Short mmCIF file of C-alpha atoms and ligand atoms in Angstrom, two decimals:
data_model
loop_
_atom_site.label_atom_id
_atom_site.label_comp_id
_atom_site.label_asym_id
_atom_site.label_seq_id
_atom_site.Cartn_x
_atom_site.Cartn_y
_atom_site.Cartn_z
CA MET A 1361 0.00 0.00 0.00
CA SER A 1362 1.27 3.43 -0.86
CA GLU A 1363 1.09 5.84 2.06
CA HIS A 1364 1.52 8.81 -0.18
CA LEU A 1365 -1.52 10.52 -1.61
CA GLN A 1366 -1.08 12.34 -4.88
CA ILE A 1367 -3.05 15.59 -4.74
CA ILE A 1368 -4.15 16.94 -8.09
CA GLN A 1369 -5.51 20.24 -9.38
CA GLY A 1370 -8.35 20.38 -11.90
CA SER A 1371 -12.09 20.20 -12.14
CA LYS A 1372 -13.98 18.45 -9.37
CA ALA A 1373 -14.57 15.43 -11.63
CA GLU A 1374 -10.86 15.26 -12.50
CA GLN A 1375 -9.98 15.42 -8.82
CA TYR A 1376 -12.32 12.52 -8.03
CA GLN A 1377 -11.05 10.54 -11.02
CA ALA A 1378 -7.47 10.85 -9.78
CA LEU A 1379 -8.40 10.21 -6.15
CA ILE A 1380 -10.67 7.17 -6.48
CA PRO A 1381 -8.03 4.72 -7.79
CA GLN A 1382 -5.72 5.80 -4.97
CA ILE A 1383 -8.46 5.24 -2.39
CA LYS A 1384 -9.18 1.83 -3.94
CA GLY A 1385 -5.49 1.01 -3.42
CA LEU A 1386 -5.62 2.19 0.17
CA LEU A 1387 -8.74 0.16 1.00
CA SER A 1388 -7.70 -3.02 -0.79
CA GLY A 1389 -4.59 -3.37 1.36
CA GLU A 1390 -6.48 -3.34 4.66
CA THR A 1391 -9.41 -5.32 6.06
CA ASP A 1392 -10.03 -3.32 9.25
CA LEU A 1393 -13.13 -1.17 8.80
CA ILE A 1394 -12.13 1.67 11.16
CA ALA A 1395 -8.69 1.94 9.54
CA ASN A 1396 -10.32 2.20 6.12
CA LEU A 1397 -12.94 4.75 7.22
CA ALA A 1398 -10.18 6.83 8.82
CA ASN A 1399 -8.01 6.84 5.70
CA LEU A 1400 -10.99 7.62 3.49
CA THR A 1401 -11.80 10.74 5.52
CA ALA A 1402 -8.15 11.83 5.41
CA ALA A 1403 -7.92 11.33 1.65
CA LEU A 1404 -11.10 13.33 0.96
CA LYS A 1405 -10.18 16.13 3.38
CA THR A 1406 -6.66 16.40 1.98
CA GLN A 1407 -7.76 16.50 -1.66
CA PHE A 1408 -10.76 18.81 -1.34
CA GLY A 1409 -10.02 20.82 1.82
CA TRP A 1410 -13.60 20.65 3.06
CA LEU A 1411 -14.39 21.79 6.60
CA TRP A 1412 -15.39 18.38 7.93
CA VAL A 1413 -15.39 14.85 6.50
CA GLY A 1414 -16.49 11.97 8.68
CA PHE A 1415 -18.55 8.92 9.40
CA TYR A 1416 -21.36 8.26 11.84
CA LEU A 1417 -22.04 4.59 12.51
CA VAL A 1418 -25.36 3.04 13.59
CA LYS A 1419 -25.01 1.65 17.11
CA GLU A 1420 -28.02 0.60 19.20
CA ASN A 1421 -30.41 2.61 17.06
CA GLU A 1422 -28.52 5.89 17.02
CA LEU A 1423 -25.73 7.35 14.94
CA VAL A 1424 -22.46 7.53 16.85
CA LEU A 1425 -19.46 9.58 15.70
CA GLY A 1426 -16.84 7.53 13.90
CA PRO A 1427 -13.56 8.39 12.15
CA PHE A 1428 -13.46 11.98 10.91
CA GLN A 1429 -11.21 14.87 9.93
CA GLY A 1430 -12.05 18.41 11.01
CA PRO A 1431 -13.34 20.23 14.08
CA ILE A 1432 -14.79 18.26 16.99
CA ALA A 1433 -18.38 17.20 16.34
CA CYS A 1434 -21.62 16.04 17.95
CA THR A 1435 -21.19 12.47 19.11
CA ARG A 1436 -24.74 11.08 18.84
CA ILE A 1437 -27.58 11.73 16.40
CA GLN A 1438 -31.07 10.23 16.60
CA LYS A 1439 -32.81 8.66 13.60
CA GLY A 1440 -34.64 11.32 11.60
CA ARG A 1441 -32.76 14.21 13.27
CA GLY A 1442 -30.64 16.63 11.27
CA VAL A 1443 -29.26 15.90 7.84
CA CYS A 1444 -27.45 12.75 8.96
CA GLY A 1445 -30.44 11.29 10.80
CA SER A 1446 -32.70 12.12 7.84
CA SER A 1447 -30.34 10.41 5.39
CA TRP A 1448 -30.37 7.36 7.65
CA ALA A 1449 -34.18 7.36 8.03
CA SER A 1450 -34.80 7.74 4.30
CA ALA A 1451 -31.77 5.67 3.15
CA SER A 1452 -31.10 8.40 0.62
CA ILE A 1453 -28.37 10.84 -0.33
CA LEU A 1454 -29.11 14.38 0.86
CA ILE A 1455 -27.51 17.49 -0.65
CA VAL A 1456 -28.09 20.66 1.38
CA PRO A 1457 -26.95 23.86 -0.38
CA ASP A 1458 -27.66 26.05 2.69
CA VAL A 1459 -27.75 24.27 6.02
CA GLU A 1460 -29.68 27.12 7.67
CA LYS A 1461 -32.61 26.29 5.39
CA PHE A 1462 -32.69 22.59 6.33
CA PRO A 1463 -35.32 22.09 9.05
CA GLY A 1464 -33.71 20.46 12.08
CA HIS A 1465 -30.14 20.84 10.84
CA ILE A 1466 -27.71 20.07 13.68
CA ALA A 1467 -25.05 22.78 13.79
CA CYS A 1468 -21.94 21.04 15.10
CA SER A 1469 -19.94 23.97 13.75
CA SER A 1470 -21.24 27.45 12.95
CA LEU A 1471 -18.74 27.50 10.08
CA SER A 1472 -20.66 24.81 8.17
CA LYS A 1473 -22.71 26.27 5.29
CA SER A 1474 -23.48 23.36 2.98
CA GLU A 1475 -23.49 19.61 3.38
CA ILE A 1476 -23.83 16.24 1.65
CA VAL A 1477 -24.71 13.03 3.46
CA LEU A 1478 -24.61 9.53 1.95
CA PRO A 1479 -26.07 6.48 3.67
CA LEU A 1480 -23.89 3.35 3.89
CA ILE A 1481 -26.11 0.42 2.99
CA LYS A 1482 -25.50 -3.30 3.28
CA ALA A 1483 -28.17 -5.97 2.70
CA GLY A 1484 -30.82 -3.25 2.61
CA GLU A 1485 -29.84 -1.84 6.02
CA VAL A 1486 -28.21 1.52 6.69
CA TRP A 1487 -25.15 0.88 8.90
CA GLY A 1488 -23.77 4.42 8.90
CA VAL A 1489 -23.47 7.65 6.96
CA LEU A 1490 -20.68 9.64 5.33
CA ASP A 1491 -21.13 13.33 6.18
CA ILE A 1492 -19.22 16.14 4.46
CA ASP A 1493 -19.52 19.80 5.42
CA SER A 1494 -18.21 22.86 3.61
CA SER A 1495 -17.66 26.35 4.95
CA ASP A 1496 -19.09 27.69 1.66
CA TYR A 1497 -22.68 27.58 0.40
CA ASN A 1498 -23.67 25.38 -2.60
CA GLN A 1499 -20.56 23.24 -2.56
CA PHE A 1500 -22.09 19.86 -3.39
CA ASP A 1501 -23.78 18.76 -6.60
CA GLU A 1502 -24.46 15.76 -8.83
CA THR A 1503 -20.74 15.27 -9.46
CA ASP A 1504 -20.14 14.78 -5.74
CA ARG A 1505 -23.16 12.50 -5.50
CA GLN A 1506 -21.90 10.31 -8.35
CA TYR A 1507 -18.31 9.90 -7.18
CA LEU A 1508 -18.99 9.75 -3.46
CA GLU A 1509 -21.63 7.08 -4.10
CA GLU A 1510 -18.96 5.09 -5.94
CA LEU A 1511 -16.58 5.59 -2.99
CA VAL A 1512 -19.00 4.46 -0.28
CA GLY A 1513 -19.83 1.48 -2.48
CA LEU A 1514 -16.26 0.30 -1.91
CA LEU A 1515 -16.85 -0.09 1.85
N1 SME B 1718 -24.88 18.81 10.48
C1 SME B 1718 -25.12 17.41 10.70
C2 SME B 1718 -24.53 16.96 12.02
C3 SME B 1718 -23.18 16.42 11.91
S1 SME B 1718 -22.01 17.59 11.76
O1 SME B 1718 -22.22 18.46 10.64
C4 SME B 1718 -20.48 16.96 11.76
C5 SME B 1718 -26.60 17.11 10.66
O2 SME B 1718 -27.44 18.02 10.60
O3 SME B 1718 -26.93 15.94 10.68
#
């Protein structure tokens, strides 16, 4: 496994296209889930510089903070609460261009302005979510949805 991440400039799609094979390499060399989640957050944060990239994992019917990169965050989120809990409840990807306009948004950091959350699904069950926050509005779109969906599919 290479422990060096090659950071590239370019369009968002080009950045994902260069990053995804490297992440595949990282994940294929390791079987431990937490190690892989941790490296995935580091790779995404390093390439894109977002405010916060992290996982929440379903434990005893709530989301509990998992590996992340960024400022300290809320540790537990109930099903249906906030963007993460809504993504879990609906098993769907949520893109929020302005977090202040999302009813029930949980503000772990006042710097967060936009957000994307992807559910992690195995055998029809959501077992966690990937949450990414940006300090700018309107930072996530269909390109992020497409490539991040591919990434979480590797887990
Ligand atoms: N904003 C999220 C909570 C998690 S933090 O952003 C890290 C939400 O509304 O679910």
